[in-house]
Amino acid sequence: MSAPALTKNQALVFDVLEKADGPLSAYTILDKLRDHGFRAPLQVYRALEKLLEYGVVHRLESINSFVACAHPGENCHSHGIVAFAICESCSQVMEFHDHEVDHRLMDWTRGKKFKAEKTTIEIRGLCEACAA
Amino acid sequence: MSAPALTKNQALVFDVLEKADGPLSAYTILDKLRDHGFRAPLQVYRALEKLLEYGVVHRLESINSFVACAHPGENCHSHGIVAFAICESCSQVMEFHDHEVDHRLMDWTRGKKFKAEKTTIEIRGLCEACAA
DNA sequence: TCGCACACGTTATAGCATAACGCAATTGAT
DNA sequence: ATCAATTGCGTTATGCTATAACGTGTGCGA
């Protein structure tokens, strides 16, 4: 599950996300890549699908957007559950990991014999700068 | 923020959600209410907006669906963060609360001076029955 | 009675995501 | 080297999710 060499489209999409200073929607990515020959949403979604699989991009379910992983180089999947704090004013995203939270959730799922595949933790609110 | 008497539309939408045995999308709710005079998505979305505000319905961000709160009568907002386990096979949803998780996340946000407004915790996977 | 807030209805539109088809390039086992 | 399988890619069309903008009616307090 570690990242193989990216294809051209995957690299383009990843590059856009990495240079962005916040999460982007698939259609925003599409617009940014029209000059590079992108014409259709599927070109973006297909690349995103792979980047998510490789763990170098995250999907923010609560805002239908995507963001480059904050740990370039490493495989984020190995850090346990990823949590995000999303500022609703400036849309900056902070990514963090808390093993104690992972542990509590895993305890719960084990107790219920629930087989967890993918866990989403997203905190929406205001970052320090915007809350002032 | 506790629930006042529901309007006609709000009651209809809530009733559909309560009788359903799993989360429903807004458009599914719309279809179920066509016989009651519903014609447009906004009729559903406006009712849902209020029901969410009253804390009697939850939105599942990761599957763009809505579910009646598992604690009829009580105000769910007072239980702290709500977490969900969603079975991707039978789409049953289990709702739970874990104060230790709340605590860890609040510690993190406090440390970052992030003002949390709304937190989403959703675990997708397979329930005990479906995993067998 | 006037003004305001709110629920509601309707039409139109915006935004997000995938199905289905076909072609080209790559890989890898024989 | 060759053929089959896989993967990526491009295109068109479509479906699902959500909101904007406008207008109507109703209840209620100043």
mmCIF file of C-alpha atoms (C1' of nucleotides) in Angstrom:
data_model
loop_
_atom_site.group_PDB
_atom_site.id
_atom_site.type_symbol
_atom_site.label_atom_id
_atom_site.label_comp_id
_atom_site.label_asym_id
_atom_site.label_seq_id
_atom_site.Cartn_x
_atom_site.Cartn_y
_atom_site.Cartn_z
ATOM 1 C CA MET A 1 0.000 0.000 0.000
ATOM 2 C CA SER A 2 2.996 2.357 -0.118
ATOM 3 C CA ALA A 3 3.116 4.754 -3.030
ATOM 4 C CA PRO A 4 4.527 3.557 -6.347
ATOM 5 C CA ALA A 5 5.653 6.108 -8.894
ATOM 6 C CA LEU A 6 2.730 8.341 -9.729
ATOM 7 C CA THR A 7 1.291 8.499 -13.202
ATOM 8 C CA LYS A 8 1.140 11.818 -15.002
ATOM 9 C CA ASN A 9 -2.403 12.625 -13.923
ATOM 10 C CA GLN A 10 -1.827 11.477 -10.389
ATOM 11 C CA ALA A 11 1.279 13.645 -10.155
ATOM 12 C CA LEU A 12 -0.567 16.672 -11.500
ATOM 13 C CA VAL A 13 -3.413 16.285 -9.025
ATOM 14 C CA PHE A 14 -1.057 15.660 -6.133
ATOM 15 C CA ASP A 15 1.010 18.682 -7.073
ATOM 16 C CA VAL A 16 -2.025 20.935 -7.059
ATOM 17 C CA LEU A 17 -3.055 19.665 -3.633
ATOM 18 C CA GLU A 18 0.401 19.998 -2.190
ATOM 19 C CA LYS A 19 0.800 23.575 -3.369
ATOM 20 C CA ALA A 20 -2.657 24.582 -2.168
ATOM 21 C CA ASP A 21 -2.859 26.106 1.270
ATOM 22 C CA GLY A 22 -6.077 24.333 2.090
ATOM 23 C CA PRO A 23 -8.428 21.598 0.987
ATOM 24 C CA LEU A 24 -9.756 21.635 -2.552
ATOM 25 C CA SER A 25 -12.843 20.141 -4.114
ATOM 26 C CA ALA A 26 -12.485 17.819 -7.071
ATOM 27 C CA TYR A 27 -13.969 20.422 -9.379
ATOM 28 C CA THR A 28 -11.594 23.110 -8.132
ATOM 29 C CA ILE A 29 -8.718 20.773 -8.908
ATOM 30 C CA LEU A 30 -10.200 20.193 -12.335
ATOM 31 C CA ASP A 31 -10.298 23.918 -13.038
ATOM 32 C CA LYS A 32 -6.688 24.317 -11.966
ATOM 33 C CA LEU A 33 -5.637 21.594 -14.363
ATOM 34 C CA ARG A 34 -7.529 22.641 -17.481
ATOM 35 C CA ASP A 35 -4.358 24.205 -18.823
ATOM 36 C CA HIS A 36 -2.701 20.827 -18.482
ATOM 37 C CA GLY A 37 -5.306 19.149 -20.609
ATOM 38 C CA PHE A 38 -7.826 18.069 -18.020
ATOM 39 C CA ARG A 39 -11.357 18.163 -19.378
ATOM 40 C CA ALA A 40 -13.542 15.914 -17.253
ATOM 41 C CA PRO A 41 -14.202 15.241 -13.559
ATOM 42 C CA LEU A 42 -13.295 11.587 -13.916
ATOM 43 C CA GLN A 43 -9.722 12.468 -14.678
ATOM 44 C CA VAL A 44 -9.543 14.056 -11.253
ATOM 45 C CA TYR A 45 -11.565 11.450 -9.387
ATOM 46 C CA ARG A 46 -9.569 8.592 -10.796
ATOM 47 C CA ALA A 47 -6.311 10.177 -9.752
ATOM 48 C CA LEU A 48 -7.707 10.982 -6.308
ATOM 49 C CA GLU A 49 -8.841 7.415 -5.852
ATOM 50 C CA LYS A 50 -5.285 6.194 -6.237
ATOM 51 C CA LEU A 51 -3.756 8.966 -4.149
ATOM 52 C CA LEU A 52 -6.160 8.137 -1.334
ATOM 53 C CA GLU A 53 -5.241 4.483 -1.659
ATOM 54 C CA TYR A 54 -1.539 5.334 -1.410
ATOM 55 C CA GLY A 55 -2.241 7.397 1.687
ATOM 56 C CA VAL A 56 -0.708 10.597 0.338
ATOM 57 C CA VAL A 57 -4.036 12.435 0.139
ATOM 58 C CA HIS A 58 -6.941 12.591 2.556
ATOM 59 C CA ARG A 59 -10.592 13.124 1.909
ATOM 60 C CA LEU A 60 -12.486 15.477 4.175
ATOM 61 C CA GLU A 61 -15.967 14.000 4.251
ATOM 62 C CA SER A 62 -17.638 16.911 5.932
ATOM 63 C CA ILE A 63 -16.657 19.395 3.251
ATOM 64 C CA ASN A 64 -16.354 17.155 0.181
ATOM 65 C CA SER A 65 -12.767 18.151 -0.320
ATOM 66 C CA PHE A 66 -9.298 16.721 -0.525
ATOM 67 C CA VAL A 67 -6.010 17.646 1.072
ATOM 68 C CA ALA A 68 -2.416 16.474 0.743
ATOM 69 C CA CYS A 69 -1.192 14.453 3.698
ATOM 70 C CA ALA A 70 0.761 16.505 6.212
ATOM 71 C CA HIS A 71 3.488 13.879 6.430
ATOM 72 C CA PRO A 72 5.261 13.929 3.093
ATOM 73 C CA GLY A 73 7.268 10.836 2.519
ATOM 74 C CA GLU A 74 5.774 8.728 5.259
ATOM 75 C CA ASN A 75 2.859 6.439 4.795
ATOM 76 C CA CYS A 76 0.099 8.048 6.719
ATOM 77 C CA HIS A 77 -1.865 4.843 6.988
ATOM 78 C CA SER A 78 0.635 3.592 9.516
ATOM 79 C CA HIS A 79 -0.065 6.381 11.991
ATOM 80 C CA GLY A 80 -3.432 5.069 13.030
ATOM 81 C CA ILE A 81 -6.570 7.095 12.662
ATOM 82 C CA VAL A 82 -6.129 10.529 11.174
ATOM 83 C CA ALA A 83 -8.066 13.415 12.669
ATOM 84 C CA PHE A 84 -8.596 16.862 11.210
ATOM 85 C CA ALA A 85 -9.418 20.278 12.545
ATOM 86 C CA ILE A 86 -10.935 22.399 9.822
ATOM 87 C CA CYS A 87 -11.310 26.148 10.166
ATOM 88 C CA GLU A 88 -14.619 27.228 8.698
ATOM 89 C CA SER A 89 -13.357 30.750 8.221
ATOM 90 C CA CYS A 90 -9.947 30.426 6.552
ATOM 91 C CA SER A 91 -10.340 26.730 5.672
ATOM 92 C CA GLN A 92 -6.911 25.857 7.011
ATOM 93 C CA VAL A 93 -6.689 22.214 8.002
ATOM 94 C CA MET A 94 -4.652 20.745 10.829
ATOM 95 C CA GLU A 95 -3.991 17.044 10.748
ATOM 96 C CA PHE A 96 -3.227 15.101 13.871
ATOM 97 C CA HIS A 97 -3.146 11.647 15.386
ATOM 98 C CA ASP A 98 -4.115 10.556 18.854
ATOM 99 C CA HIS A 99 -3.440 6.995 19.773
ATOM 100 C CA GLU A 100 -5.550 7.190 22.896
ATOM 101 C CA VAL A 101 -8.562 8.110 20.754
ATOM 102 C CA ASP A 102 -7.755 5.272 18.371
ATOM 103 C CA HIS A 103 -7.569 2.979 21.330
ATOM 104 C CA ARG A 104 -10.921 4.006 22.764
ATOM 105 C CA LEU A 105 -12.643 3.625 19.430
ATOM 106 C CA MET A 106 -11.021 0.262 18.848
ATOM 107 C CA ASP A 107 -12.145 -0.872 22.282
ATOM 108 C CA TRP A 108 -15.676 0.075 21.402
ATOM 109 C CA THR A 109 -15.634 -1.669 18.043
ATOM 110 C CA ARG A 110 -14.088 -4.762 19.546
ATOM 111 C CA GLY A 111 -16.794 -4.855 22.181
ATOM 112 C CA LYS A 112 -19.449 -4.681 19.467
ATOM 113 C CA LYS A 113 -17.565 -7.042 17.163
ATOM 114 C CA PHE A 114 -17.720 -4.330 14.566
ATOM 115 C CA LYS A 115 -15.080 -4.630 11.865
ATOM 116 C CA ALA A 116 -13.871 -1.075 11.270
ATOM 117 C CA GLU A 117 -12.570 -0.297 7.795
ATOM 118 C CA LYS A 118 -12.271 3.462 7.705
ATOM 119 C CA THR A 119 -12.736 6.012 10.442
ATOM 120 C CA THR A 120 -13.447 9.695 9.995
ATOM 121 C CA ILE A 121 -12.735 12.284 12.671
ATOM 122 C CA GLU A 122 -13.280 15.876 11.651
ATOM 123 C CA ILE A 123 -13.581 18.879 13.935
ATOM 124 C CA ARG A 124 -15.027 21.966 12.328
ATOM 125 C CA GLY A 125 -14.689 25.333 13.989
ATOM 126 C CA LEU A 126 -12.401 28.323 14.086
ATOM 127 C CA CYS A 127 -8.633 28.306 14.212
ATOM 128 C CA GLU A 128 -6.798 30.469 16.688
ATOM 129 C CA ALA A 129 -6.259 33.303 14.224
ATOM 130 C CA CYS A 130 -9.861 33.376 13.003
ATOM 131 C CA ALA A 131 -11.423 33.027 16.464
ATOM 132 C CA ALA A 132 -9.704 36.144 17.737
ATOM 133 C CA MET B 1 -32.029 24.423 21.664
ATOM 134 C CA SER B 2 -34.454 21.794 22.943
ATOM 135 C CA ALA B 3 -37.169 20.774 20.536
ATOM 136 C CA PRO B 4 -40.309 22.887 20.311
ATOM 137 C CA ALA B 5 -43.415 21.437 18.729
ATOM 138 C CA LEU B 6 -42.594 20.312 15.234
ATOM 139 C CA THR B 7 -44.270 21.821 12.210
ATOM 140 C CA LYS B 8 -46.144 19.591 9.820
ATOM 141 C CA ASN B 9 -43.237 19.110 7.460
ATOM 142 C CA GLN B 10 -40.754 18.597 10.252
ATOM 143 C CA ALA B 11 -42.995 15.982 11.827
ATOM 144 C CA LEU B 12 -43.399 14.149 8.534
ATOM 145 C CA VAL B 13 -39.669 14.038 7.906
ATOM 146 C CA PHE B 14 -38.916 13.003 11.459
ATOM 147 C CA ASP B 15 -41.509 10.278 11.292
ATOM 148 C CA VAL B 16 -39.984 8.813 8.152
ATOM 149 C CA LEU B 17 -36.540 8.786 9.741
ATOM 150 C CA GLU B 18 -37.764 7.256 12.960
ATOM 151 C CA LYS B 19 -39.574 4.436 11.194
ATOM 152 C CA ALA B 20 -36.666 3.708 8.885
ATOM 153 C CA ASP B 21 -34.275 1.001 9.975
ATOM 154 C CA GLY B 22 -31.250 2.867 8.738
ATOM 155 C CA PRO B 23 -30.027 6.223 7.482
ATOM 156 C CA LEU B 24 -31.828 7.844 4.566
ATOM 157 C CA SER B 25 -30.711 10.397 2.016
ATOM 158 C CA ALA B 26 -32.697 13.581 1.630
ATOM 159 C CA TYR B 27 -33.965 12.440 -1.749
ATOM 160 C CA THR B 28 -35.070 9.100 -0.386
ATOM 161 C CA ILE B 29 -37.043 10.948 2.256
ATOM 162 C CA LEU B 30 -38.512 13.121 -0.468
ATOM 163 C CA ASP B 31 -39.691 10.081 -2.390
ATOM 164 C CA LYS B 32 -41.290 8.601 0.709
ATOM 165 C CA LEU B 33 -43.208 11.815 1.270
ATOM 166 C CA ARG B 34 -44.512 12.476 -2.223
ATOM 167 C CA ASP B 35 -47.840 11.000 -1.212
ATOM 168 C CA HIS B 36 -48.005 13.574 1.539
ATOM 169 C CA GLY B 37 -47.586 16.429 -0.881
ATOM 170 C CA PHE B 38 -43.830 16.845 -0.946
ATOM 171 C CA ARG B 39 -42.602 17.984 -4.321
ATOM 172 C CA ALA B 40 -39.181 19.575 -3.903
ATOM 173 C CA PRO B 41 -35.886 18.817 -2.122
ATOM 174 C CA LEU B 42 -36.036 22.057 -0.193
ATOM 175 C CA GLN B 43 -39.060 20.894 1.696
ATOM 176 C CA VAL B 44 -36.953 18.073 3.042
ATOM 177 C CA TYR B 45 -33.765 20.046 3.571
ATOM 178 C CA ARG B 46 -35.522 22.809 5.445
ATOM 179 C CA ALA B 47 -37.151 20.344 7.789
ATOM 180 C CA LEU B 48 -33.870 18.512 8.289
ATOM 181 C CA GLU B 49 -32.093 21.747 9.106
ATOM 182 C CA LYS B 50 -34.426 22.323 12.021
ATOM 183 C CA LEU B 51 -34.406 18.726 13.187
ATOM 184 C CA LEU B 52 -30.607 18.791 13.234
ATOM 185 C CA GLU B 53 -30.721 22.020 15.195
ATOM 186 C CA TYR B 54 -33.085 20.473 17.743
ATOM 187 C CA GLY B 55 -30.747 17.523 18.094
ATOM 188 C CA VAL B 56 -33.348 14.887 17.212
ATOM 189 C CA VAL B 57 -31.728 13.946 13.924
ATOM 190 C CA HIS B 58 -28.089 13.384 12.991
ATOM 191 C CA ARG B 59 -26.342 13.868 9.712
ATOM 192 C CA LEU B 60 -23.888 11.197 8.594
ATOM 193 C CA GLU B 61 -21.314 13.161 6.646
ATOM 194 C CA SER B 62 -19.557 10.199 5.159
ATOM 195 C CA ILE B 63 -22.647 8.850 3.449
ATOM 196 C CA ASN B 64 -24.673 12.031 2.932
ATOM 197 C CA SER B 65 -27.553 10.653 4.918
ATOM 198 C CA PHE B 66 -29.662 11.351 7.951
ATOM 199 C CA VAL B 67 -30.764 9.264 10.882
ATOM 200 C CA ALA B 68 -33.079 9.773 13.847
ATOM 201 C CA CYS B 69 -31.288 10.173 17.144
ATOM 202 C CA ALA B 70 -31.050 6.955 19.127
ATOM 203 C CA HIS B 71 -32.124 8.710 22.333
ATOM 204 C CA PRO B 72 -35.730 9.618 21.827
ATOM 205 C CA GLY B 73 -36.870 12.260 24.227
ATOM 206 C CA GLU B 74 -33.477 13.372 25.416
ATOM 207 C CA ASN B 75 -31.520 16.165 23.906
ATOM 208 C CA CYS B 76 -28.635 14.475 22.257
ATOM 209 C CA HIS B 77 -26.546 17.609 22.224
ATOM 210 C CA SER B 78 -26.039 17.245 25.935
ATOM 211 C CA HIS B 79 -24.288 13.903 25.636
ATOM 212 C CA GLY B 80 -21.099 15.304 24.218
ATOM 213 C CA ILE B 81 -19.749 14.227 20.893
ATOM 214 C CA VAL B 82 -21.793 11.642 19.060
ATOM 215 C CA ALA B 83 -20.004 8.841 17.272
ATOM 216 C CA PHE B 84 -21.407 6.426 14.728
ATOM 217 C CA ALA B 85 -20.536 2.997 13.491
ATOM 218 C CA ILE B 86 -22.008 2.456 10.047
ATOM 219 C CA CYS B 87 -22.237 -0.974 8.477
ATOM 220 C CA GLU B 88 -21.413 -0.725 4.794
ATOM 221 C CA SER B 89 -23.262 -3.943 4.070
ATOM 222 C CA CYS B 90 -26.611 -3.643 5.836
ATOM 223 C CA SER B 91 -26.310 0.110 6.545
ATOM 224 C CA GLN B 92 -27.336 -0.276 10.145
ATOM 225 C CA VAL B 93 -26.048 2.533 12.291
ATOM 226 C CA MET B 94 -24.974 2.343 15.915
ATOM 227 C CA GLU B 95 -24.731 5.559 17.830
ATOM 228 C CA PHE B 96 -22.532 5.927 20.859
ATOM 229 C CA HIS B 97 -20.780 8.412 23.091
ATOM 230 C CA ASP B 98 -17.358 8.191 24.662
ATOM 231 C CA HIS B 99 -16.405 10.886 27.072
ATOM 232 C CA GLU B 100 -12.784 9.887 27.086
ATOM 233 C CA VAL B 101 -12.621 10.481 23.327
ATOM 234 C CA ASP B 102 -14.366 13.811 23.781
ATOM 235 C CA HIS B 103 -11.833 14.658 26.419
ATOM 236 C CA ARG B 104 -8.834 13.824 24.278
ATOM 237 C CA LEU B 105 -10.151 15.812 21.362
ATOM 238 C CA MET B 106 -10.962 18.766 23.594
ATOM 239 C CA ASP B 107 -7.483 18.631 25.029
ATOM 240 C CA TRP B 108 -6.073 18.815 21.566
ATOM 241 C CA THR B 109 -8.266 21.694 20.475
ATOM 242 C CA ARG B 110 -7.532 23.580 23.670
ATOM 243 C CA GLY B 111 -3.824 23.143 23.109
ATOM 244 C CA LYS B 112 -4.170 24.586 19.613
ATOM 245 C CA LYS B 113 -6.627 27.253 20.712
ATOM 246 C CA PHE B 114 -9.006 25.859 18.118
ATOM 247 C CA LYS B 115 -12.645 26.692 18.761
ATOM 248 C CA ALA B 116 -14.554 23.511 17.934
ATOM 249 C CA GLU B 117 -18.120 23.947 16.734
ATOM 250 C CA LYS B 118 -19.098 20.548 15.409
ATOM 251 C CA THR B 119 -17.251 17.258 15.545
ATOM 252 C CA THR B 120 -17.829 14.273 13.318
ATOM 253 C CA ILE B 121 -16.802 10.744 14.258
ATOM 254 C CA GLU B 122 -17.900 8.025 11.868
ATOM 255 C CA ILE B 123 -16.586 4.490 11.676
ATOM 256 C CA ARG B 124 -17.445 2.633 8.525
ATOM 257 C CA GLY B 125 -17.066 -1.105 8.322
ATOM 258 C CA LEU B 126 -19.033 -4.267 8.898
ATOM 259 C CA CYS B 127 -21.346 -5.018 11.785
ATOM 260 C CA GLU B 128 -21.082 -8.301 13.620
ATOM 261 C CA ALA B 129 -23.813 -9.963 11.562
ATOM 262 C CA CYS B 130 -22.417 -8.858 8.215
ATOM 263 C CA ALA B 131 -18.788 -9.616 9.036
ATOM 264 C CA ALA B 132 -19.535 -13.251 9.744
ATOM 265 C "C1'" DT C 1 -52.383 48.024 11.947
ATOM 266 C "C1'" DC C 2 -47.989 47.770 10.861
ATOM 267 C "C1'" DG C 3 -43.765 45.326 10.784
ATOM 268 C "C1'" DC C 4 -41.309 41.300 11.631
ATOM 269 C "C1'" DA C 5 -40.141 36.469 11.858
ATOM 270 C "C1'" DC C 6 -40.986 32.169 10.196
ATOM 271 C "C1'" DA C 7 -42.738 28.259 7.692
ATOM 272 C "C1'" DC C 8 -43.842 27.012 3.263
ATOM 273 C "C1'" DG C 9 -44.103 26.302 -2.053
ATOM 274 C "C1'" DT C 10 -41.886 26.596 -6.582
ATOM 275 C "C1'" DT C 11 -38.494 27.041 -10.157
ATOM 276 C "C1'" DA C 12 -34.064 27.068 -11.353
ATOM 277 C "C1'" DT C 13 -29.382 26.193 -10.755
ATOM 278 C "C1'" DA C 14 -25.050 24.888 -8.590
ATOM 279 C "C1'" DG C 15 -21.982 21.402 -6.892
ATOM 280 C "C1'" DC C 16 -20.437 16.549 -6.259
ATOM 281 C "C1'" DA C 17 -19.748 11.850 -8.143
ATOM 282 C "C1'" DT C 18 -20.012 7.786 -11.138
ATOM 283 C "C1'" DA C 19 -21.632 4.585 -15.203
ATOM 284 C "C1'" DA C 20 -20.405 2.904 -19.498
ATOM 285 C "C1'" DC C 21 -17.921 2.872 -23.606
ATOM 286 C "C1'" DG C 22 -13.584 2.394 -26.146
ATOM 287 C "C1'" DC C 23 -8.604 2.884 -26.826
ATOM 288 C "C1'" DA C 24 -3.583 2.853 -25.642
ATOM 289 C "C1'" DA C 25 0.245 1.523 -22.854
ATOM 290 C "C1'" DT C 26 2.380 -1.710 -19.611
ATOM 291 C "C1'" DT C 27 3.398 -5.889 -17.590
ATOM 292 C "C1'" DG C 28 4.459 -10.504 -17.197
ATOM 293 C "C1'" DA C 29 3.983 -15.434 -17.906
ATOM 294 C "C1'" DT C 30 4.728 -18.771 -21.428
ATOM 295 C "C1'" DA D 1 8.639 -12.412 -28.917
ATOM 296 C "C1'" DT D 2 3.734 -12.894 -28.126
ATOM 297 C "C1'" DC D 3 -0.471 -12.871 -26.245
ATOM 298 C "C1'" DA D 4 -3.514 -11.968 -22.349
ATOM 299 C "C1'" DA D 5 -4.526 -9.363 -18.451
ATOM 300 C "C1'" DT D 6 -4.288 -5.179 -16.108
ATOM 301 C "C1'" DT D 7 -4.141 -0.441 -15.701
ATOM 302 C "C1'" DG D 8 -4.488 4.235 -17.053
ATOM 303 C "C1'" DC D 9 -6.692 7.347 -19.887
ATOM 304 C "C1'" DG D 10 -10.295 10.221 -22.573
ATOM 305 C "C1'" DT D 11 -15.113 11.139 -23.562
ATOM 306 C "C1'" DT D 12 -20.059 11.446 -23.126
ATOM 307 C "C1'" DA D 13 -23.775 11.093 -20.487
ATOM 308 C "C1'" DT D 14 -26.137 10.784 -16.350
ATOM 309 C "C1'" DG D 15 -27.380 10.663 -11.484
ATOM 310 C "C1'" DC D 16 -27.204 12.301 -6.808
ATOM 311 C "C1'" DT D 17 -26.723 16.073 -3.332
ATOM 312 C "C1'" DA D 18 -27.636 20.793 -1.970
ATOM 313 C "C1'" DT D 19 -28.836 25.668 -2.221
ATOM 314 C "C1'" DA D 20 -30.234 30.406 -4.428
ATOM 315 C "C1'" DA D 21 -33.822 33.385 -5.225
ATOM 316 C "C1'" DC D 22 -38.408 34.627 -5.437
ATOM 317 C "C1'" DG D 23 -43.015 34.912 -3.662
ATOM 318 C "C1'" DT D 24 -47.068 33.608 -0.391
ATOM 319 C "C1'" DG D 25 -49.410 33.186 3.888
ATOM 320 C "C1'" DT D 26 -49.739 33.223 8.911
ATOM 321 C "C1'" DG D 27 -49.131 34.573 13.633
ATOM 322 C "C1'" DC D 28 -47.744 37.857 16.939
ATOM 323 C "C1'" DG D 29 -45.998 41.741 19.489
ATOM 324 C "C1'" DA D 30 -45.076 46.972 19.313
#
